């Protein structure tokens, strides 16, 4: 990936209604990169995006676009003509789909012939050419958001900012639109910032993931790193690490740390010393459930007998709550559940590898 | 009922024979109310859009005042403008009382709050992020305002219709500041009042029908403009 920075923020502070809503020490978006912002409601994702789009004036700090400070006031129009933003609502104009997609180009004073060519090409790219003359008021949710995306991409922005663009769509429509967006981002090599509550979407589209909380970026890194090696307990909980425990390490043997929790002995990889207070977590997907004892046939360092307390169906997989002296959450496929005939009350063995445990120091 | 039919017959006669007096009264009505509406659109839409898009202390109070202004009784406006333009009044040196100009001023005072109130509601009713969306498309501030007005064009044209309807049909202010002077400040409403006062119901009804036809014609034109360009 090209590591040339396109958009940067340094020591950024933003206030809204007298309250500081953003305190970003450092943010960088590189050429051709897609950054996903995740975080709970009110974390500051939208404020950050509006600020990066030049629509919200920072109280202090530096914003750079291609190493130049972002212009303010009426001069910001020139900057905004090099970027584009898509909101959660399509916010279409009361005209045809063609008229909507042409809007940004008309604003830029591009000649009508060129507008027609560019709009036609963009409509085809987003597979809405057949809707060109339809009123924007008569579109389905998916079609409307496609039109909104096409309107933003028609201007060929250097950066596209997508503020939860698919949040209001049903899952199949969302899937289709994510497919198309992924292709367009790759083909047109547009640097993008995407905020989403859907971690699957973020994992799929993003080169880098940033977790926000209370107006700050609390972790930034490749998606797999954020998902599997959260930096804080908050991030761990937010990215679905349901098995979060705290305790004091006891021994270190051959690079493995030991810890006792509710009388059960756990082993895991990590750089630490005995007597240290730590928080550790395990993703439910990394916990294996078996009905017979796997102890002598497994490389997993942690095997516990237990009992299924509760099963929660979640579509393609099921979540099992296991009582092993402590509560452990495991994710299993529907097929495994059926084949192993798992039910509440079933005695099982839960196991996970020492490498599946992620550790961080408790604050 | 006979009086009504007679009035309709009289209206047709006056219209078909291009009665000079009726024609001049109608033209003056159109001129005064049209000009007042035009000024109100400039003041009301400009001011209304600015109020709707800006946050400032006392905004609620101002909007309440404007909304109250939407229901200003024409006679009160007439009284206020008369006092202002009276020989010894603050604007007495203008010497425009009992002139069409005074009527335009009075009608503007009536129509401007109507246009402004509807404009504020129309612009505020647009999606809150639309302004940001337009700016993010690269629009300058004037382009953004034009696009917002375009998006609110249906209620804004309704504002024009309401403003025009409010002034073409008012009589209190026109009679007070215009004086209903024959051939100079006599308009359709003041003439109707005068004719019915004299017991000339057929002429009064004829003038009323002309007024209604005029209102319908103008509103029909505005409706055509309002509904035009709406994609199917």
XYZ file of C-alpha atoms in Angstrom:
595
model
C 0.000 0.000 0.000
C 1.115 3.534 -0.776
C 2.038 5.113 2.580
C 1.741 8.718 1.374
C -0.515 10.560 3.824
C -3.571 12.178 2.249
C -5.365 13.466 5.301
C -3.864 14.060 8.729
C -5.045 15.415 12.039
C -2.730 16.365 14.892
C -3.771 17.342 18.417
C -7.251 17.952 17.147
C -9.800 19.332 19.593
C -13.409 19.936 18.595
C -16.126 21.481 20.726
C -19.865 21.308 20.091
C -22.382 23.149 22.227
C -19.663 24.116 24.714
C -18.527 20.520 25.244
C -15.330 18.984 23.931
C -16.442 16.144 21.676
C -13.131 15.252 20.046
C -9.611 14.945 21.369
C -7.614 13.238 18.639
C -3.875 13.149 19.140
C -3.077 11.722 15.757
C -5.020 10.534 12.729
C -3.641 9.673 9.307
C -5.324 8.414 6.164
C -2.960 7.185 3.464
C -3.314 7.057 -0.291
C -5.577 4.172 -1.463
C -6.292 3.216 2.126
C -9.646 2.442 3.730
C -9.905 3.229 7.416
C -12.889 1.965 9.385
C -13.993 3.874 12.455
C -15.874 1.811 14.983
C -17.152 2.735 18.393
C -20.343 3.124 20.390
C -22.911 5.849 19.728
C -21.586 9.201 20.879
C -17.955 8.078 20.588
C -17.213 10.973 18.225
C -17.109 9.160 14.879
C -19.483 11.549 13.106
C -17.808 14.614 14.639
C -14.429 13.394 13.423
C -15.792 12.758 9.940
C -17.476 16.165 9.742
C -14.265 17.816 10.899
C -12.193 15.917 8.329
C -14.736 16.938 5.676
C -14.213 20.595 6.570
C -17.790 20.879 7.836
C -16.951 21.359 11.494
C -14.428 23.918 12.651
C -11.884 22.523 15.139
C -11.243 24.473 18.344
C -7.534 23.746 18.041
C -5.069 21.424 16.354
C -3.873 20.859 12.847
C -5.652 19.374 9.855
C -3.562 18.635 6.786
C -4.633 17.611 3.298
C -1.688 16.455 1.210
C 0.628 18.137 3.707
C -1.134 21.513 3.369
C -3.289 22.990 6.153
C -6.993 22.685 5.463
C -8.386 26.064 4.387
C -11.177 27.543 6.485
C -14.173 29.771 5.754
C -15.134 30.252 2.119
C -11.755 28.898 0.989
C -12.797 25.487 2.344
C -15.054 25.064 -0.701
C -12.004 24.280 -2.833
C -10.982 21.517 -0.420
C -14.503 20.097 -0.275
C -14.491 19.824 -4.070
C -11.661 17.308 -3.753
C -13.448 15.089 -1.274
C -16.962 13.678 -0.890
C -19.135 12.568 1.977
C -22.012 10.108 2.209
C -24.343 10.172 5.207
C -26.488 7.491 6.778
C -29.586 8.971 5.126
C -29.301 9.216 1.333
C -30.280 12.954 1.451
C -31.256 12.958 -2.208
C -32.557 16.014 -4.013
C -36.147 16.133 -5.217
C -35.239 15.368 -8.808
C -34.336 12.342 -10.908
C -31.572 9.870 -10.098
C -29.599 11.387 -12.994
C -30.113 14.878 -11.584
C -28.877 13.739 -8.205
C -25.738 12.075 -9.508
C -25.052 15.136 -11.647
C -25.431 17.547 -8.690
C -21.794 17.645 -7.564
C -20.589 18.044 -11.154
C -23.042 20.894 -11.827
C -21.832 22.629 -8.677
C -18.297 22.450 -10.094
C -19.462 24.068 -13.349
C -18.518 21.097 -15.525
C -19.881 21.326 -19.114
C -23.194 19.453 -19.708
C -21.694 16.985 -22.211
C -19.020 15.901 -19.781
C -21.570 15.710 -16.964
C -23.688 13.341 -19.068
C -20.745 11.056 -19.807
C -19.525 10.971 -16.225
C -22.972 10.466 -14.737
C -23.780 7.674 -17.213
C -20.525 5.901 -16.382
C -21.102 6.236 -12.632
C -24.712 5.081 -12.890
C -23.536 1.982 -14.771
C -20.811 1.359 -12.206
C -23.337 1.402 -9.390
C -25.831 -0.625 -11.456
C -28.567 2.017 -11.416
C -28.436 3.134 -15.062
C -31.995 1.808 -15.524
C -33.191 4.205 -12.794
C -31.651 7.333 -14.357
C -34.964 9.083 -15.070
C -36.803 7.870 -11.981
C -37.760 10.310 -9.249
C -35.483 10.026 -6.234
C -38.633 10.034 -4.098
C -39.683 6.706 -5.590
C -36.537 4.704 -4.854
C -36.181 1.864 -2.378
C -33.752 2.331 0.518
C -31.014 0.405 -1.270
C -31.515 2.237 -4.564
C -31.489 5.578 -2.781
C -28.223 4.802 -0.995
C -26.715 3.552 -4.278
C -27.682 6.892 -5.813
C -26.121 8.732 -2.888
C -22.881 6.752 -3.318
C -22.926 7.335 -7.078
C -23.419 11.084 -6.497
C -20.360 11.152 -4.250
C -18.174 9.021 -6.536
C -19.240 10.870 -9.711
C -17.028 13.769 -8.654
C -14.040 11.365 -8.495
C -13.054 12.471 -4.987
C -9.545 12.007 -3.663
C -11.026 11.050 -0.294
C -14.467 9.676 0.403
C -15.967 9.896 3.865
C -18.748 7.411 4.561
C -20.716 7.966 7.760
C -22.539 4.687 8.450
C -23.813 4.574 4.872
C -25.552 1.212 5.150
C -26.902 1.445 8.699
C -30.529 1.847 7.640
C -30.516 -1.007 5.104
C -31.701 -4.596 5.456
C -28.925 -7.250 5.580
C -29.187 -8.575 1.967
C -29.211 -5.041 0.489
C -26.377 -4.083 2.777
C -24.367 -7.090 1.592
C -24.867 -6.198 -2.076
C -23.930 -2.574 -1.515
C -20.862 -3.545 0.502
C -19.770 -5.772 -2.414
C -20.112 -2.904 -4.872
C -18.450 -0.378 -2.593
C -15.524 -2.708 -2.032
C -15.025 -3.102 -5.782
C -15.296 0.610 -6.497
C -12.844 1.485 -3.734
C -10.330 -1.008 -5.072
C -10.816 -0.111 -8.749
C -10.843 3.661 -8.340
C -8.186 3.538 -5.612
C -10.023 6.120 -3.540
C -8.824 6.732 0.000
C -11.812 6.203 2.278
C -12.937 6.674 5.859
C -15.890 4.540 6.842
C -17.741 4.582 10.125
C -19.822 1.541 10.905
C -21.396 -0.464 13.693
C -21.031 -3.626 11.620
C -17.682 -5.162 12.451
C -18.022 -7.628 9.573
C -18.304 -4.686 7.190
C -15.271 -3.048 8.782
C -13.222 -6.259 8.601
C -14.110 -6.682 4.977
C -13.536 -3.171 3.694
C -10.861 -1.740 5.939
C -7.090 -1.830 5.678
C -6.966 -0.262 9.099
C -9.451 -0.117 11.923
C -9.755 2.610 14.525
C -11.763 2.197 17.700
C -13.164 5.406 19.157
C -14.503 6.097 22.617
C -15.293 9.380 24.379
C -13.993 11.441 21.450
C -10.610 9.733 21.279
C -9.059 7.018 19.137
C -8.299 4.287 21.655
C -6.767 1.797 19.233
C -5.674 1.839 15.620
C -4.261 -1.013 13.617
C -4.932 -3.730 11.081
C -8.419 -5.195 11.604
C -7.121 -8.612 12.643
C -4.916 -6.999 15.267
C -7.734 -4.883 16.697
C -10.103 -7.835 16.746
C -7.652 -10.328 18.241
C -5.310 -8.148 20.251
C -7.406 -5.337 21.742
C -5.407 -2.711 23.572
C -7.854 -2.112 26.394
C -10.720 -3.802 28.158
C -13.110 -1.371 26.439
C -11.867 -2.342 22.981
C -11.955 -6.022 23.932
C -15.602 -5.743 24.985
C -16.483 -3.627 21.943
C -14.997 -6.026 19.399
C -16.856 -8.958 20.897
C -14.261 -10.479 23.217
C -16.860 -11.795 25.582
C -14.446 -13.782 27.708
C -12.669 -11.081 29.667
C -11.055 -11.964 32.976
C -8.680 -10.333 35.356
C -6.235 -11.843 37.792
C -2.656 -12.055 38.968
C -0.057 -14.102 37.115
C 1.518 -16.788 39.245
C 4.344 -18.550 37.418
C 6.287 -18.372 34.168
C 7.385 -21.660 32.639
C 8.904 -21.885 29.141
C 7.383 -18.626 27.916
C 3.969 -19.557 29.270
C 2.336 -17.539 31.995
C 0.036 -19.127 34.523
C -2.927 -17.649 36.263
C -5.548 -18.990 38.584
C -9.165 -18.061 38.197
C -11.874 -19.486 40.476
C -9.555 -22.338 41.423
C -8.845 -23.205 37.791
C -5.365 -23.065 36.389
C -4.910 -21.234 33.039
C -1.885 -21.041 30.790
C -1.219 -18.491 28.112
C 1.516 -16.871 26.047
C 2.626 -13.412 27.022
C 5.461 -11.258 28.170
C 4.934 -10.787 31.824
C 6.289 -11.560 35.211
C 4.686 -13.414 38.098
C 2.657 -11.258 40.463
C 1.417 -8.912 37.793
C -2.209 -7.809 37.629
C -3.486 -8.504 34.135
C -6.659 -8.551 32.105
C -6.896 -11.307 29.550
C -9.471 -12.189 26.972
C -10.383 -14.946 24.549
C -12.652 -14.625 21.523
C -15.655 -17.017 21.672
C -14.626 -18.328 18.222
C -11.325 -19.494 19.718
C -12.978 -21.698 22.353
C -13.477 -25.314 21.213
C -16.268 -27.447 22.661
C -16.061 -31.270 22.711
C -18.191 -33.924 24.342
C -15.363 -36.386 25.111
C -12.151 -35.512 26.905
C -9.743 -33.975 24.403
C -7.012 -33.699 27.029
C -4.701 -36.413 25.679
C -5.358 -35.607 21.985
C -4.962 -31.889 21.840
C -2.267 -29.269 21.727
C -4.567 -26.841 23.539
C -2.997 -25.914 26.868
C -6.300 -25.095 28.512
C -8.964 -27.789 28.818
C -11.808 -27.540 31.330
C -14.736 -29.798 32.074
C -17.973 -27.881 32.214
C -21.684 -27.781 31.527
C -23.763 -25.844 28.999
C -25.856 -23.253 30.824
C -27.497 -21.459 27.908
C -27.553 -21.581 24.120
C -28.244 -18.420 22.139
C -28.908 -18.886 18.403
C -27.289 -16.163 16.254
C -28.167 -17.144 12.710
C -25.238 -19.003 11.190
C -23.772 -19.938 14.566
C -24.779 -20.436 18.179
C -23.341 -18.973 21.302
C -22.856 -21.355 24.223
C -22.522 -20.150 27.796
C -20.449 -22.733 29.686
C -20.005 -23.111 33.424
C -16.448 -24.309 34.029
C -16.010 -22.913 37.521
C -16.117 -19.612 35.713
C -18.337 -18.623 32.796
C -16.848 -19.117 29.360
C -18.565 -18.182 26.095
C -17.976 -20.322 23.010
C -19.208 -19.897 19.448
C -20.079 -23.078 17.516
C -21.660 -23.656 14.152
C -25.211 -24.954 13.856
C -23.797 -28.172 12.325
C -21.515 -28.778 15.338
C -24.392 -28.164 17.710
C -26.485 -30.790 15.913
C -23.733 -33.356 15.409
C -22.556 -33.162 19.037
C -26.210 -33.032 20.218
C -25.441 -30.110 22.489
C -28.215 -28.864 24.745
C -28.487 -26.876 27.975
C -27.220 -29.052 30.816
C -24.946 -31.189 28.533
C -21.566 -31.978 30.075
C -18.774 -30.805 27.746
C -15.098 -29.957 27.632
C -14.040 -26.455 26.717
C -10.549 -25.869 25.420
C -8.465 -23.076 23.981
C -4.843 -22.663 23.052
C -2.408 -20.643 25.111
C -1.868 -18.490 22.014
C -5.587 -17.651 21.800
C -5.384 -15.693 25.025
C -4.753 -12.002 24.638
C -3.329 -10.212 27.619
C -3.068 -6.587 28.653
C -2.129 -4.866 31.857
C -5.027 -3.718 33.958
C -5.115 -0.007 34.629
C -80.560 34.214 -5.747
C -81.676 36.684 -8.384
C -79.174 39.204 -7.018
C -76.398 36.634 -7.424
C -77.293 35.774 -11.037
C -77.618 39.449 -11.798
C -74.141 39.947 -10.273
C -72.690 37.183 -12.453
C -74.328 38.691 -15.555
C -72.980 42.117 -14.589
C -69.483 40.672 -14.034
C -69.538 39.062 -17.478
C -70.740 42.315 -19.007
C -68.052 44.354 -17.275
C -65.380 41.878 -18.299
C -66.528 41.384 -21.886
C -66.991 45.079 -22.533
C -63.574 45.848 -21.001
C -65.151 48.440 -18.726
C -62.514 51.117 -18.306
C -63.061 51.708 -14.607
C -63.138 48.022 -13.718
C -60.033 47.453 -15.828
C -58.114 50.252 -14.062
C -59.270 49.000 -10.627
C -58.203 45.453 -11.494
C -54.845 46.572 -12.850
C -54.169 48.690 -9.751
C -55.109 45.746 -7.504
C -52.668 43.559 -9.397
C -49.976 46.211 -9.363
C -50.238 47.019 -5.650
C -50.645 43.436 -4.412
C -48.125 42.068 -6.934
C -45.480 44.578 -5.881
C -46.200 44.016 -2.179
C -45.917 40.250 -2.702
C -42.675 40.668 -4.638
C -41.109 42.773 -1.874
C -42.427 40.323 0.736
C -40.872 37.401 -1.124
C -37.499 39.169 -1.136
C -37.683 40.162 2.513
C -39.583 37.115 3.793
C -37.690 34.400 1.947
C -34.296 35.961 2.460
C -34.946 36.686 6.116
C -36.770 33.400 6.700
C -33.939 31.338 5.191
C -31.372 33.235 7.245
C -33.362 32.737 10.451
C -33.935 29.040 9.717
C -30.248 28.347 9.045
C -28.714 30.421 11.822
C -28.603 29.789 15.534
C -28.656 32.913 17.691
C -29.976 33.987 21.093
C -33.610 35.050 20.902
C -34.331 32.976 17.804
C -37.421 31.410 19.372
C -38.763 34.814 20.337
C -38.186 36.125 16.821
C -39.899 33.116 15.242
C -42.846 33.596 17.632
C -43.069 37.256 16.616
C -42.992 36.300 12.926
C -45.633 33.618 13.469
C -47.826 36.143 15.273
C -47.255 38.508 12.356
C -48.756 35.880 10.037
C -52.127 36.687 11.536
C -51.842 40.482 11.680
C -55.314 42.067 11.286
C -55.181 44.320 8.171
C -57.008 47.144 9.985
C -54.330 47.179 12.676
C -51.655 47.319 9.973
C -53.648 50.047 8.242
C -53.871 52.023 11.468
C -50.153 51.603 12.182
C -49.084 52.624 8.665
C -51.520 55.570 8.705
C -50.058 56.817 11.989
C -46.540 56.449 10.603
C -47.361 58.259 7.349
C -49.699 60.894 8.860
C -48.657 64.476 8.203
C -47.249 64.801 11.744
C -46.110 61.175 11.934
C -42.506 59.912 11.901
C -42.616 59.419 8.105
C -45.005 62.271 7.381
C -42.425 64.139 5.306
C -42.650 61.396 2.681
C -46.186 62.631 1.882
C -47.335 59.282 0.552
C -50.483 58.702 2.619
C -53.498 58.009 0.375
C -51.248 56.924 -2.499
C -50.711 53.483 -4.066
C -47.204 53.529 -2.497
C -48.739 53.661 0.982
C -50.946 50.705 0.010
C -47.895 48.740 -1.131
C -46.187 49.464 2.202
C -49.227 48.359 4.211
C -49.689 45.202 2.138
C -45.991 44.393 2.455
C -46.301 44.596 6.234
C -49.175 42.101 5.988
C -47.543 39.683 3.501
C -43.909 39.675 4.637
C -44.507 37.803 7.932
C -46.685 35.258 6.101
C -43.924 34.547 3.567
C -41.248 34.605 6.254
C -43.130 32.311 8.646
C -43.804 29.704 5.980
C -40.205 30.009 4.729
C -38.785 29.388 8.207
C -40.992 26.322 8.618
C -40.160 25.053 5.108
C -36.391 25.375 5.484
C -36.420 23.957 9.013
C -38.447 21.039 7.759
C -35.673 19.957 5.381
C -33.479 17.062 6.644
C -30.994 18.474 9.192
C -27.961 17.058 7.368
C -29.028 18.285 3.915
C -27.093 21.524 4.333
C -23.951 19.556 5.234
C -24.539 17.151 2.355
C -24.778 20.044 -0.109
C -21.612 21.657 1.274
C -19.800 18.316 1.113
C -20.698 18.132 -2.573
C -18.499 21.181 -3.007
C -21.168 23.876 -2.991
C -20.291 27.436 -2.065
C -22.579 29.153 0.443
C -24.739 30.872 -2.236
C -25.005 27.555 -4.132
C -26.008 25.826 -0.900
C -28.740 28.415 -0.247
C -30.069 28.080 -3.790
C -30.173 24.299 -3.541
C -31.953 24.451 -0.186
C -34.530 26.887 -1.572
C -34.954 24.599 -4.580
C -35.548 21.635 -2.275
C -38.169 23.614 -0.354
C -39.775 25.008 -3.503
C -43.195 23.451 -2.900
C -43.841 25.068 0.485
C -42.048 28.234 -0.669
C -44.417 28.646 -3.592
C -47.220 28.017 -1.128
C -45.741 30.915 0.850
C -45.963 33.143 -2.238
C -49.577 32.070 -2.787
C -50.469 32.685 0.861
C -48.762 36.086 0.798
C -50.498 37.159 -2.403
C -53.827 35.735 -1.232
C -53.492 37.651 2.021
C -52.995 41.031 0.368
C -55.154 40.857 -2.757
C -58.151 40.057 -0.560
C -57.537 42.502 2.315
C -59.580 45.653 2.521
C -58.959 47.240 5.926
C -55.418 48.469 5.351
C -56.010 49.508 1.731
C -59.017 51.625 2.566
C -57.228 53.257 5.530
C -53.934 54.129 3.839
C -55.271 54.443 0.283
C -58.525 56.220 0.944
C -60.364 54.486 -1.941
C -59.843 57.486 -4.246
C -61.522 56.914 -7.603
C -59.052 56.366 -10.403
C -56.084 56.607 -8.037
C -56.198 54.248 -5.042
C -59.413 52.343 -5.649
C -58.809 48.599 -5.793
C -61.144 45.628 -6.164
C -61.718 45.100 -2.438
C -62.279 48.748 -1.547
C -64.570 49.178 -4.569
C -66.582 46.096 -3.523
C -67.058 47.502 -0.020
C -68.133 50.838 -1.421
C -70.589 49.399 -3.977
C -72.228 47.085 -1.443
C -72.468 50.021 0.979
C -74.350 51.941 -1.687
C -76.674 48.972 -2.250
C -75.252 48.243 -5.739
C -75.078 44.530 -5.052
C -74.832 43.519 -8.719
C -71.696 45.639 -9.215
C -70.304 44.501 -5.855
C -70.860 40.853 -6.770
C -69.333 41.472 -10.195
C -66.221 42.966 -8.569
C -66.132 40.051 -6.109
C -66.285 37.551 -8.940
C -63.496 39.360 -10.763
C -61.427 39.277 -7.558
C -62.055 35.549 -7.124
C -61.207 34.859 -10.771
C -58.019 36.859 -10.414
C -57.033 34.963 -7.258
C -57.761 31.645 -8.928
C -55.825 32.595 -12.061
C -52.719 33.694 -10.150
C -52.812 30.696 -7.837
C -53.359 28.333 -10.769
C -50.270 29.759 -12.483
C -48.214 29.397 -9.311
C -49.493 25.848 -8.840
C -48.436 24.967 -12.374
C -44.964 26.321 -11.617
C -44.966 24.485 -8.282
C -45.843 21.133 -9.775
C -43.618 21.527 -12.836
C -40.297 19.652 -13.019
C -41.417 17.107 -10.440
C -39.925 13.883 -11.851
C -42.263 10.922 -12.208
